[in-house]
The first five atom37 places (N, CA, C, CB, O) and aatype in JSON, in Angstrom:
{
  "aatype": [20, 20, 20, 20, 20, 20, 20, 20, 20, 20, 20, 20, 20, 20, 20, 20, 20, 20, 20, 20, 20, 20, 20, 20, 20, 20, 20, 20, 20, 20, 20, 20, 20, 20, 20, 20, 20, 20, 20, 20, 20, 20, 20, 20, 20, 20, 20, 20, 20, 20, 20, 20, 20, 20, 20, 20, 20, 20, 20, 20, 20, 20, 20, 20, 20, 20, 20],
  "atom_mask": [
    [1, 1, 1, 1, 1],
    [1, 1, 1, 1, 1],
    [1, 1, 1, 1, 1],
    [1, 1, 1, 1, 1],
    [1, 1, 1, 1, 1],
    [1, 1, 1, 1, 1],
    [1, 1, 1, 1, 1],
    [1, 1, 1, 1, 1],
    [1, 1, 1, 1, 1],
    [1, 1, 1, 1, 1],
    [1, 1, 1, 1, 1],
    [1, 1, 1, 1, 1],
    [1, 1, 1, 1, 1],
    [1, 1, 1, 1, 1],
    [1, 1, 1, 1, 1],
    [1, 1, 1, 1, 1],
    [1, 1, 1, 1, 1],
    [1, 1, 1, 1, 1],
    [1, 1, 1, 1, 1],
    [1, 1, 1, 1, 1],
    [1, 1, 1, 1, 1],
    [1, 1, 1, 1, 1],
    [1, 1, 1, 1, 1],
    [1, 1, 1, 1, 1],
    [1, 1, 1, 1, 1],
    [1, 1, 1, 1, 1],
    [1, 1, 1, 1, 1],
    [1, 1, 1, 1, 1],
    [1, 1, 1, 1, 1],
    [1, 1, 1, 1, 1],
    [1, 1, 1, 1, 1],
    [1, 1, 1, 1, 1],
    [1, 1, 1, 1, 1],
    [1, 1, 1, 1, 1],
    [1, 1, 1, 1, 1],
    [1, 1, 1, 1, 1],
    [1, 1, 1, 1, 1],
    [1, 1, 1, 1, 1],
    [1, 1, 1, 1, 1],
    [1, 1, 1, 1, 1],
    [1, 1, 1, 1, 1],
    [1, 1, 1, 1, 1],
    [1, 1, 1, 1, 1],
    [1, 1, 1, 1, 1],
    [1, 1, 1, 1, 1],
    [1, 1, 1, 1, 1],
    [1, 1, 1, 1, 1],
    [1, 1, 1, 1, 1],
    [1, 1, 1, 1, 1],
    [1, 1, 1, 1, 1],
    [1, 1, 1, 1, 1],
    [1, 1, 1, 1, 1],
    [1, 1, 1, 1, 1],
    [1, 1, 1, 1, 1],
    [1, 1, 1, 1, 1],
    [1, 1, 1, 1, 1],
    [1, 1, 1, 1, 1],
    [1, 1, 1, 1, 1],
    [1, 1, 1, 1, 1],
    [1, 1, 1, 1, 1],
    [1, 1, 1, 1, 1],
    [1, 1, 1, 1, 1],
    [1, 1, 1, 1, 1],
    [1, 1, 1, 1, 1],
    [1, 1, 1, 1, 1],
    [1, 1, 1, 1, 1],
    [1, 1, 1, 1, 1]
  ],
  "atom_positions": [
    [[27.19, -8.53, 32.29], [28.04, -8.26, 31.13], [27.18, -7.87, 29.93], [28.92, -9.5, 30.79], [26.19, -8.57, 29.71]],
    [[27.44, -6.83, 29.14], [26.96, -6.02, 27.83], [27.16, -7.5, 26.87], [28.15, -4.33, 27.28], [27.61, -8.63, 27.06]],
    [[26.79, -7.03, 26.2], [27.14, -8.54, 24.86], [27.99, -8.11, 24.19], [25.94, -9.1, 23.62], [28.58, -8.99, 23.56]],
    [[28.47, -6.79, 23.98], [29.85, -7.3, 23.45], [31.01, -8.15, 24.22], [30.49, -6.15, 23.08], [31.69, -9.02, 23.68]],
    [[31.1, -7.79, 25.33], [31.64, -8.71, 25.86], [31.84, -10.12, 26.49], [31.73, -8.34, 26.17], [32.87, -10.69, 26.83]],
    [[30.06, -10.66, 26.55], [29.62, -12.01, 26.47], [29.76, -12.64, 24.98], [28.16, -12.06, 26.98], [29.94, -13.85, 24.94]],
    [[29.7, -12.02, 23.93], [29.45, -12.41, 22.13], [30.48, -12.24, 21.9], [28.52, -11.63, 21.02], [31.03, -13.23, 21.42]],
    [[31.23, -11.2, 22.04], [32.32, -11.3, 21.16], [31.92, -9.93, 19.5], [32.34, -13.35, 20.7], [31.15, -10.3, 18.62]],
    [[32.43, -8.83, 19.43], [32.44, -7.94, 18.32], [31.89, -8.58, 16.74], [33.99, -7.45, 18.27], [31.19, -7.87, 16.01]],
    [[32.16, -9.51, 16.46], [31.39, -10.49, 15.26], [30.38, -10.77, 15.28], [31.7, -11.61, 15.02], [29.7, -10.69, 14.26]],
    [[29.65, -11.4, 16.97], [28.69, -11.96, 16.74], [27.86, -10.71, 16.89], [28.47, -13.15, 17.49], [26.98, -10.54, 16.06]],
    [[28.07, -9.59, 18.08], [27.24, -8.23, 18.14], [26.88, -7.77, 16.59], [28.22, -6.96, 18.95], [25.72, -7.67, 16.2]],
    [[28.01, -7.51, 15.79], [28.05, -7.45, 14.2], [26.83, -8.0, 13.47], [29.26, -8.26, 13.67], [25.85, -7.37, 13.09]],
    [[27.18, -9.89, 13.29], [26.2, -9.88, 12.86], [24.66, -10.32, 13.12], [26.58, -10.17, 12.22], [23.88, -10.91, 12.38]],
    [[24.51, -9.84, 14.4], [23.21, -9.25, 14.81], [22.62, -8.18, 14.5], [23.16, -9.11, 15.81], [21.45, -8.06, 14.13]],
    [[23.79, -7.01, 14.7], [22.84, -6.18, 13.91], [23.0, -6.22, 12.08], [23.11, -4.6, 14.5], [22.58, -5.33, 11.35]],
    [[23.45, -7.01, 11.8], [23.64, -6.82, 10.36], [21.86, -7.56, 10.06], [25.36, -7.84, 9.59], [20.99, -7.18, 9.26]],
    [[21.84, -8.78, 11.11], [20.31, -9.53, 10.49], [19.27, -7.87, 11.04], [19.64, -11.72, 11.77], [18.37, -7.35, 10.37]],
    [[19.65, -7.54, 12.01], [18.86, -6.41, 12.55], [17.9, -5.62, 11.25], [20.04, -5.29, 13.29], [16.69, -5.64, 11.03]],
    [[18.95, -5.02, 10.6], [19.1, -4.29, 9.39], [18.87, -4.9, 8.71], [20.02, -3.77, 9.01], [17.64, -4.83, 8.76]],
    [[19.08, -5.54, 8.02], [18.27, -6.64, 6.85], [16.42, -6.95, 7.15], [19.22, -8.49, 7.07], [15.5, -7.05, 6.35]],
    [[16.46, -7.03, 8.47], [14.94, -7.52, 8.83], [14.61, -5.9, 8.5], [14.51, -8.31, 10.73], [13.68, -5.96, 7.7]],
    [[14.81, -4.94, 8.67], [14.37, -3.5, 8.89], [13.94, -3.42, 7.22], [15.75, -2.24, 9.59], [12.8, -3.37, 6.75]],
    [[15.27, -3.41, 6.49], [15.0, -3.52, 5.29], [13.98, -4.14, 4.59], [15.78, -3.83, 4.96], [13.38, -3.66, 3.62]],
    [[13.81, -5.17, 5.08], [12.89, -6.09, 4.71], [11.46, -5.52, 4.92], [13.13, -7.34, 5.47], [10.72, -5.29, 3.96]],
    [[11.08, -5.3, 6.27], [9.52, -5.24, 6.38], [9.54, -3.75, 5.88], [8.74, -5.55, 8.06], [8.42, -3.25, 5.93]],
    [[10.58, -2.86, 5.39], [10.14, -1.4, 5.06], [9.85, -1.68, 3.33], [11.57, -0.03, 5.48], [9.24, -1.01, 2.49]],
    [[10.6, -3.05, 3.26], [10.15, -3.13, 1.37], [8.57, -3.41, 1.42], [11.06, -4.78, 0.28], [7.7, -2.79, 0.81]],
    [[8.35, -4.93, 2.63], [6.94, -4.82, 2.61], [6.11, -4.07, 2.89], [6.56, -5.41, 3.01], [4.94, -4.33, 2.61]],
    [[6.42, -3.04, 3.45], [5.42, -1.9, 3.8], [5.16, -0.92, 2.47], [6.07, -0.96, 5.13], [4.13, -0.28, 2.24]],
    [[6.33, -0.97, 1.71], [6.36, -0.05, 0.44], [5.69, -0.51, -0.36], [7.51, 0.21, -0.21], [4.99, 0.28, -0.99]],
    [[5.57, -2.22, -0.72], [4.92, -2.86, -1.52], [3.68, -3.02, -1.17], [5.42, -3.86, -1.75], [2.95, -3.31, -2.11]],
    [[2.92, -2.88, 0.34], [1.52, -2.94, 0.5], [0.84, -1.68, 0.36], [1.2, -3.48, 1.71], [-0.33, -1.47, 0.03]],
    [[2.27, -0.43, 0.85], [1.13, 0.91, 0.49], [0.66, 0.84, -0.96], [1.89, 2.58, 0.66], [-0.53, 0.74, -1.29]],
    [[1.61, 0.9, -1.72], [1.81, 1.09, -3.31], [0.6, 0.47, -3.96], [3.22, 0.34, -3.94], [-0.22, 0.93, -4.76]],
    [[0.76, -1.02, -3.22], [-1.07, -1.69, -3.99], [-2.45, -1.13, -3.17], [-1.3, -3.85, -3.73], [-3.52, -1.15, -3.79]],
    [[-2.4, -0.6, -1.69], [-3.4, 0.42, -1.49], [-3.79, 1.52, -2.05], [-3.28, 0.76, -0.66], [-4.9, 2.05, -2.01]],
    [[-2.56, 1.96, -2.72], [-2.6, 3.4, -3.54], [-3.3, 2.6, -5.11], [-0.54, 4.36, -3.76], [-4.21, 3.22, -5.66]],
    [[-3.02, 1.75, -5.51], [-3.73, 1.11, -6.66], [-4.91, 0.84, -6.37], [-3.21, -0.01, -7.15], [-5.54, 0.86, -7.42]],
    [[-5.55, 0.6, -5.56], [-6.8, -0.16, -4.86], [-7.43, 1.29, -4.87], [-6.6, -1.12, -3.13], [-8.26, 1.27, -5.77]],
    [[-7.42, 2.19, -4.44], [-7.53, 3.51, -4.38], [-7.92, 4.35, -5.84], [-6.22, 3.91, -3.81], [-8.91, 4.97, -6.24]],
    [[-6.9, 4.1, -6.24], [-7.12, 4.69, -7.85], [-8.13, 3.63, -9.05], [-5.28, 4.81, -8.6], [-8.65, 3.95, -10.11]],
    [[-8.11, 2.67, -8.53], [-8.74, 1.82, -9.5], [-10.26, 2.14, -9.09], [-8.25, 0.16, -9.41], [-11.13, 2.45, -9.9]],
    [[-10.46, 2.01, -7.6], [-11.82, 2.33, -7.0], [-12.85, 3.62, -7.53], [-11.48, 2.61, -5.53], [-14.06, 3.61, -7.75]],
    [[-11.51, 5.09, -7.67], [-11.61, 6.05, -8.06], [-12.35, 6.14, -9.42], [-10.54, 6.46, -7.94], [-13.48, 6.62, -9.54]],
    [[-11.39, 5.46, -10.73], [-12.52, 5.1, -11.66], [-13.3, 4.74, -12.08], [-12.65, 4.94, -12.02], [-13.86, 5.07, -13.12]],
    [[-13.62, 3.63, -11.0], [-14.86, 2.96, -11.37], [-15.52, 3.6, -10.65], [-15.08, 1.56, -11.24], [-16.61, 3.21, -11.07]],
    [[-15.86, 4.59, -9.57], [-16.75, 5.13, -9.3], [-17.18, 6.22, -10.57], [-16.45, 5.59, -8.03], [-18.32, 6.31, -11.03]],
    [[-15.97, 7.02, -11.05], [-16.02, 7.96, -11.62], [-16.66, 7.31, -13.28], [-14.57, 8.67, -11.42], [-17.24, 8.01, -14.11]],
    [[-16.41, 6.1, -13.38], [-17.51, 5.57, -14.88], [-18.63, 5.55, -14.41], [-17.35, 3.98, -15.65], [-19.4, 6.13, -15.18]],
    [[-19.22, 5.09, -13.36], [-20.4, 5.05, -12.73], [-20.95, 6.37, -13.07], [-20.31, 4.75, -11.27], [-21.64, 6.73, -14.02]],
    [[-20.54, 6.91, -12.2], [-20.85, 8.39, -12.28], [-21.32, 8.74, -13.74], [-19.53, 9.27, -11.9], [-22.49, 9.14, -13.76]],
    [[-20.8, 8.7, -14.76], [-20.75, 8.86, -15.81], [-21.79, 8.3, -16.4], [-19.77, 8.59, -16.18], [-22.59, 8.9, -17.12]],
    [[-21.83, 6.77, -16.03], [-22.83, 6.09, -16.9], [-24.62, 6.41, -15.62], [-22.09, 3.88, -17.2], [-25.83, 6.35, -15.85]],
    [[-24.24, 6.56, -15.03], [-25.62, 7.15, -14.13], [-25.6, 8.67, -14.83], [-25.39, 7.22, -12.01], [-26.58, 8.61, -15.57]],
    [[-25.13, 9.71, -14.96], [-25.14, 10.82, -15.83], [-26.0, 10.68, -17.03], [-23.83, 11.08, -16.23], [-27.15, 11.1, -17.21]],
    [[-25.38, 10.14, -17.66], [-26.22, 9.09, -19.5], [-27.41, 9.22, -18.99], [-25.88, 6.89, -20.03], [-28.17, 10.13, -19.31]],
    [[-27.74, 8.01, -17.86], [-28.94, 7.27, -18.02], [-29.85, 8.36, -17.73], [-29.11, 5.97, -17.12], [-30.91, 8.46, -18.35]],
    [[-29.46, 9.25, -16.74], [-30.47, 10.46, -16.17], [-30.8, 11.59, -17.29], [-29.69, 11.31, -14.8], [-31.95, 12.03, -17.26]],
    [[-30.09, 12.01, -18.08], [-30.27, 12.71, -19.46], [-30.96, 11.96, -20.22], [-29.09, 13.06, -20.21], [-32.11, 12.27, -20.52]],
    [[-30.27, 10.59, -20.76], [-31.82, 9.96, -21.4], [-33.43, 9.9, -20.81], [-31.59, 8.51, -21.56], [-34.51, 10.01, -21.38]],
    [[-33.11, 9.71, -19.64], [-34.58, 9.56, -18.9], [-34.99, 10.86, -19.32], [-34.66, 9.32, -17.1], [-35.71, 11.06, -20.3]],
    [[-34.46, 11.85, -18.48], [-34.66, 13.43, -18.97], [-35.55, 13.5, -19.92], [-33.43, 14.15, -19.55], [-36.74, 13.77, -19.75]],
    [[-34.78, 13.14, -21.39], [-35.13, 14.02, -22.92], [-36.21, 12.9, -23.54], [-33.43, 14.28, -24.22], [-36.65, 12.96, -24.69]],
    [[-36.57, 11.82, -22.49], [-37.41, 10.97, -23.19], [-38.6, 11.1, -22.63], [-37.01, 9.66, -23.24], [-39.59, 10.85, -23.32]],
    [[-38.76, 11.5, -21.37], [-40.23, 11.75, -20.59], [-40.15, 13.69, -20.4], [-40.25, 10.65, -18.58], [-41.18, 14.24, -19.99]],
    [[-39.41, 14.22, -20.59], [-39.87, 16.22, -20.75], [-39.8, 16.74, -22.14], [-38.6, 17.46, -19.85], [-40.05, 17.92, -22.38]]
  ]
}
């Protein structure tokens, strides 16, 4: 026997209703872990890119102080 007909139309129901709710659920957590990878990402981005910057400085000072 299929489960609707062992369960009964309610209980098939709300199975898939938790179904869908769980779906919902781990697609929020998936939205909420990309979103802080994408932050992790961009934050990484600038601090390389100050680096960059402040290694830039230091190599021009070295530069104009020993040529």
């Amino acid at each position: 026997r299929d489960d609707v007909e062992s369960r009964g139309l309610g209980d098939v129901y709300k199975r898939q209703v938790m179904t869908l709710q769980d779906a919902h659920m781990y697609l929020t957590v998936v939205s909420v872990y990309l979103n802080l990878q994408v932050q992790v990402q961009i934050n990484i981005h600038q601090e390389l890119t100050a680096l960059q910057l402040k290694r830039q400085s230091i190599l021009t000072l070295i530069t104009q102080h020993f040529l």
